[in-house]
mmCIF file of C-alpha atoms in Angstrom:
data_model
loop_
_atom_site.group_PDB
_atom_site.id
_atom_site.type_symbol
_atom_site.label_atom_id
_atom_site.label_comp_id
_atom_site.label_asym_id
_atom_site.label_seq_id
_atom_site.Cartn_x
_atom_site.Cartn_y
_atom_site.Cartn_z
ATOM 1 C CA MET A 214 2.229 1.641 13.740
ATOM 2 C CA GLY A 215 1.817 -0.009 10.336
ATOM 3 C CA GLY A 216 0.052 -2.978 11.916
ATOM 4 C CA CYS A 217 -2.635 -0.744 13.408
ATOM 5 C CA SER A 218 -3.147 1.009 10.084
ATOM 6 C CA PHE A 219 -3.577 -2.235 8.154
ATOM 7 C CA THR A 220 -5.932 -3.642 10.769
ATOM 8 C CA THR A 221 -8.081 -0.511 11.032
ATOM 9 C CA ASP A 222 -8.227 -0.298 7.227
ATOM 10 C CA TYR A 223 -9.891 -3.706 7.242
ATOM 11 C CA PHE A 224 -12.529 -2.684 9.802
ATOM 12 C CA SER A 225 -12.946 0.943 8.657
ATOM 13 C CA GLU A 226 -16.476 1.647 7.480
ATOM 14 C CA SER A 227 -15.359 4.732 5.544
ATOM 15 C CA LYS A 228 -12.738 2.703 3.634
ATOM 16 C CA GLN A 229 -15.355 0.057 2.852
ATOM 17 C CA ALA A 230 -17.807 2.767 1.747
ATOM 18 C CA GLN A 231 -15.158 4.275 -0.562
ATOM 19 C CA LEU A 232 -14.456 0.846 -2.012
ATOM 20 C CA ASP A 233 -18.189 0.173 -2.497
ATOM 21 C CA SER A 234 -18.551 3.524 -4.256
ATOM 22 C CA LYS A 235 -15.635 2.781 -6.591
ATOM 23 C CA VAL A 236 -17.061 -0.658 -7.381
ATOM 24 C CA GLU A 237 -20.433 0.903 -8.288
ATOM 25 C CA ILE A 238 -18.774 3.505 -10.524
ATOM 26 C CA TYR A 239 -16.644 0.922 -12.341
ATOM 27 C CA GLU A 240 -19.634 -1.413 -12.751
ATOM 28 C CA GLN A 241 -21.414 1.465 -14.463
ATOM 29 C CA LEU A 242 -18.316 2.135 -16.603
ATOM 30 C CA VAL A 243 -18.192 -1.522 -17.669
ATOM 31 C CA LYS A 244 -21.926 -1.489 -18.544
ATOM 32 C CA GLU A 245 -22.004 1.876 -20.367
ATOM 33 C CA PRO A 246 -18.538 2.716 -21.682
ATOM 34 C CA VAL A 247 -17.806 5.451 -24.181
ATOM 35 C CA GLU A 248 -14.638 4.760 -26.109
ATOM 36 C CA VAL A 249 -12.135 7.401 -27.171
ATOM 37 C CA THR A 250 -8.548 7.489 -28.384
ATOM 38 C CA ALA A 251 -6.108 8.945 -25.882
ATOM 39 C CA VAL A 252 -2.600 10.265 -26.486
ATOM 40 C CA LEU A 253 0.168 8.790 -24.352
ATOM 41 C CA ASP A 254 2.730 11.014 -22.691
ATOM 42 C CA SER A 255 6.122 10.475 -24.328
ATOM 43 C CA VAL A 256 7.756 10.116 -20.905
ATOM 44 C CA TYR A 257 7.209 6.910 -18.990
ATOM 45 C CA LYS A 258 8.503 5.597 -15.694
ATOM 46 C CA GLU A 259 10.194 2.193 -15.592
ATOM 47 C CA THR A 260 10.450 0.366 -12.284
ATOM 48 C CA THR A 261 12.327 -2.879 -11.721
ATOM 49 C CA LEU A 262 11.104 -5.132 -8.937
ATOM 50 C CA LYS A 263 12.961 -8.237 -7.838
ATOM 51 C CA ILE A 264 10.618 -11.027 -6.885
ATOM 52 C CA MET A 265 12.329 -14.232 -5.791
ATOM 53 C CA GLY A 266 15.508 -12.884 -7.402
ATOM 54 C CA ALA A 267 13.897 -12.463 -10.827
ATOM 55 C CA PRO A 268 13.693 -8.877 -12.092
ATOM 56 C CA ILE A 269 10.246 -7.755 -13.205
ATOM 57 C CA LYS A 270 9.855 -4.443 -15.000
ATOM 58 C CA THR A 271 6.750 -2.322 -14.690
ATOM 59 C CA TYR A 272 5.920 0.779 -16.676
ATOM 60 C CA GLU A 273 3.747 3.787 -15.979
ATOM 61 C CA THR A 274 2.787 6.691 -18.201
ATOM 62 C CA LYS A 275 0.024 9.264 -18.356
ATOM 63 C CA TYR A 276 -2.565 9.620 -21.097
ATOM 64 C CA PHE A 277 -4.641 12.576 -22.201
ATOM 65 C CA PHE A 278 -7.943 12.854 -24.048
ATOM 66 C CA TYR A 279 -10.588 15.493 -24.744
ATOM 67 C CA VAL A 280 -14.356 15.399 -24.332
ATOM 68 C CA ASN A 281 -16.326 18.539 -25.241
ATOM 69 C CA ASP A 282 -13.117 20.613 -25.328
ATOM 70 C CA GLN A 283 -12.297 19.526 -21.764
ATOM 71 C CA SER A 284 -9.004 17.722 -21.096
ATOM 72 C CA TYR A 285 -8.931 14.560 -18.982
ATOM 73 C CA THR A 286 -5.987 12.454 -17.857
ATOM 74 C CA GLY A 287 -5.300 9.038 -16.460
ATOM 75 C CA VAL A 288 -2.477 6.634 -15.751
ATOM 76 C CA TYR A 289 -1.621 3.711 -18.020
ATOM 77 C CA ASN A 290 0.456 0.735 -16.864
ATOM 78 C CA PRO A 291 1.533 -1.256 -19.920
ATOM 79 C CA THR A 292 3.389 -4.559 -19.578
ATOM 80 C CA GLU A 293 6.144 -3.346 -21.892
ATOM 81 C CA PRO A 294 7.478 0.070 -22.910
ATOM 82 C CA PRO A 295 4.849 2.024 -24.854
ATOM 83 C CA SER A 296 5.507 1.631 -28.572
ATOM 84 C CA VAL A 297 2.498 3.473 -30.006
ATOM 85 C CA PRO A 298 1.554 7.050 -29.111
ATOM 86 C CA VAL A 299 -2.182 6.353 -28.660
ATOM 87 C CA ILE A 300 -4.400 3.911 -26.776
ATOM 88 C CA SER A 301 -8.116 3.255 -26.521
ATOM 89 C CA ILE A 302 -9.725 4.539 -23.324
ATOM 90 C CA LYS A 303 -13.205 3.938 -21.962
ATOM 91 C CA TYR A 304 -14.887 6.658 -19.932
ATOM 92 C CA LEU A 305 -18.205 7.238 -18.239
ATOM 93 C CA ALA A 306 -20.456 9.496 -20.331
ATOM 94 C CA SER A 307 -21.839 11.255 -17.251
ATOM 95 C CA ASP A 308 -18.345 11.782 -15.773
ATOM 96 C CA PRO A 309 -15.350 11.518 -18.152
ATOM 97 C CA SER A 310 -12.968 11.838 -15.196
ATOM 98 C CA VAL A 311 -13.916 8.201 -14.532
ATOM 99 C CA ASN A 312 -11.863 6.495 -17.216
ATOM 100 C CA SER A 313 -9.672 3.490 -17.755
ATOM 101 C CA PRO A 314 -7.873 1.601 -20.514
ATOM 102 C CA ASP A 315 -9.199 -1.659 -18.969
ATOM 103 C CA PRO A 316 -12.196 -1.035 -16.690
ATOM 104 C CA GLU A 317 -13.024 -4.767 -16.431
ATOM 105 C CA ARG A 318 -9.616 -5.515 -14.914
ATOM 106 C CA GLU A 319 -9.915 -2.579 -12.494
ATOM 107 C CA LEU A 320 -13.409 -3.690 -11.464
ATOM 108 C CA ASN A 321 -12.159 -7.224 -10.780
ATOM 109 C CA SER A 322 -9.262 -5.795 -8.770
ATOM 110 C CA LEU A 323 -11.621 -3.619 -6.701
ATOM 111 C CA LYS A 324 -13.932 -6.572 -6.041
ATOM 112 C CA ALA A 325 -10.949 -8.671 -4.945
ATOM 113 C CA GLN A 326 -9.869 -5.895 -2.552
ATOM 114 C CA LYS A 327 -13.378 -5.791 -1.144
ATOM 115 C CA VAL A 328 -13.357 -9.446 -0.065
ATOM 116 C CA SER A 329 -9.638 -9.689 0.648
ATOM 117 C CA LYS A 330 -8.540 -10.232 4.207
ATOM 118 C CA SER A 331 -4.876 -9.632 3.386
ATOM 119 C CA SER A 332 -4.791 -6.195 5.036
ATOM 120 C CA LEU A 333 -6.196 -7.753 8.217
ATOM 121 C CA TYR A 334 -3.629 -10.562 8.185
ATOM 122 C CA ILE A 335 -0.736 -8.210 7.412
ATOM 123 C CA GLY A 336 -1.887 -5.889 10.195
ATOM 124 C CA LEU A 337 -2.155 -8.689 12.723
ATOM 125 C CA VAL A 338 1.299 -10.022 11.819
ATOM 126 C CA LEU A 339 2.809 -6.533 12.106
ATOM 127 C CA LEU A 340 1.061 -5.967 15.437
ATOM 128 C CA GLY A 341 2.377 -9.308 16.679
ATOM 129 C CA LEU A 342 5.912 -8.502 15.555
ATOM 130 C CA GLY A 343 5.704 -5.059 17.142
ATOM 131 C CA GLY A 344 4.429 -6.535 20.398
ATOM 132 C CA GLY A 345 7.216 -9.109 20.353
ATOM 133 C CA MET A 346 9.832 -6.424 19.802
ATOM 134 C CA VAL A 347 8.431 -4.332 22.664
ATOM 135 C CA TYR A 348 8.502 -7.390 24.952
ATOM 136 C CA ILE A 349 12.096 -8.249 23.961
ATOM 137 C CA ASN A 350 13.258 -4.658 24.506
ATOM 138 C CA PHE A 351 11.423 -4.421 27.833
ATOM 139 C CA THR A 352 12.971 -7.705 28.985
ATOM 140 C CA ALA A 353 16.456 -6.576 27.915
ATOM 141 C CA ILE A 354 16.070 -3.279 29.785
ATOM 142 C CA ARG A 355 14.915 -5.112 32.936
ATOM 143 C CA LYS A 356 17.886 -7.496 32.733
ATOM 144 C CA ARG A 357 20.295 -4.611 32.263
ATOM 145 C CA LYS A 358 18.814 -2.711 35.231
ATOM 146 C CA ARG A 359 18.921 -5.845 37.389
ATOM 147 C CA ALA A 360 22.585 -6.406 36.440
ATOM 148 C CA GLU A 361 23.391 -2.757 37.251
ATOM 149 C CA GLU A 362 21.649 -3.053 40.632
ATOM 150 C CA GLU A 363 23.533 -6.266 41.430
ATOM 151 C CA GLU A 364 26.825 -4.615 40.443
ATOM 152 C CA THR A 365 26.020 -1.629 42.662
ATOM 153 C CA GLN A 366 25.193 -3.961 45.591
ATOM 154 C CA ARG A 367 28.476 -5.848 45.060
ATOM 155 C CA SER A 368 30.403 -2.579 44.972
ATOM 156 C CA ILE A 369 28.746 -1.414 48.200
ATOM 157 C CA GLN A 370 29.451 -4.743 49.913
ATOM 158 C CA GLU A 371 33.084 -4.696 48.733
ATOM 159 C CA PHE A 372 33.486 -1.128 49.960
ATOM 160 C CA ASN A 373 31.971 -2.031 53.336
ATOM 161 C CA ARG A 374 34.271 -5.080 53.666
ATOM 162 C CA SER A 375 37.324 -3.028 52.802
ATOM 163 C CA LYS A 376 36.413 -0.514 55.509
ATOM 164 C CA GLY A 377 35.640 -3.266 57.994
ATOM 165 C CA LEU A 378 31.982 -2.415 58.329
#
């Protein structure tokens, strides 16, 4: 039911409201950032994706920082393995849990998601493929049942002929 999920995500008012809320928060973060140095976790996750046969490595690690003796965390996705133990983070003064190493990039990404129709197109393609598969399976089942019925009729006719009926 992936097609339905993608399609309803596109039309979902609650999803759009969440996205609008995130855009507003990140716009505020871009306008009024407070900068702090965060410590990177020494453990990072490396993932290799193959796109068109070319391997692309992505990295993910957590970071930690303190504001008013309160600890906050976030996720950092560098383009290469982390080589320094600290990075600069921007956070919202009114809510330090809203933080990012690159809020401008995240804001642009959120705005692109807001106007993107890709989830609609993916959903429609998946729905079409699913409908096609259901039709093919239904047709195959009907053909098999028809063949079984014809075989049964032939068997009955053969039996009747052999008995002289």
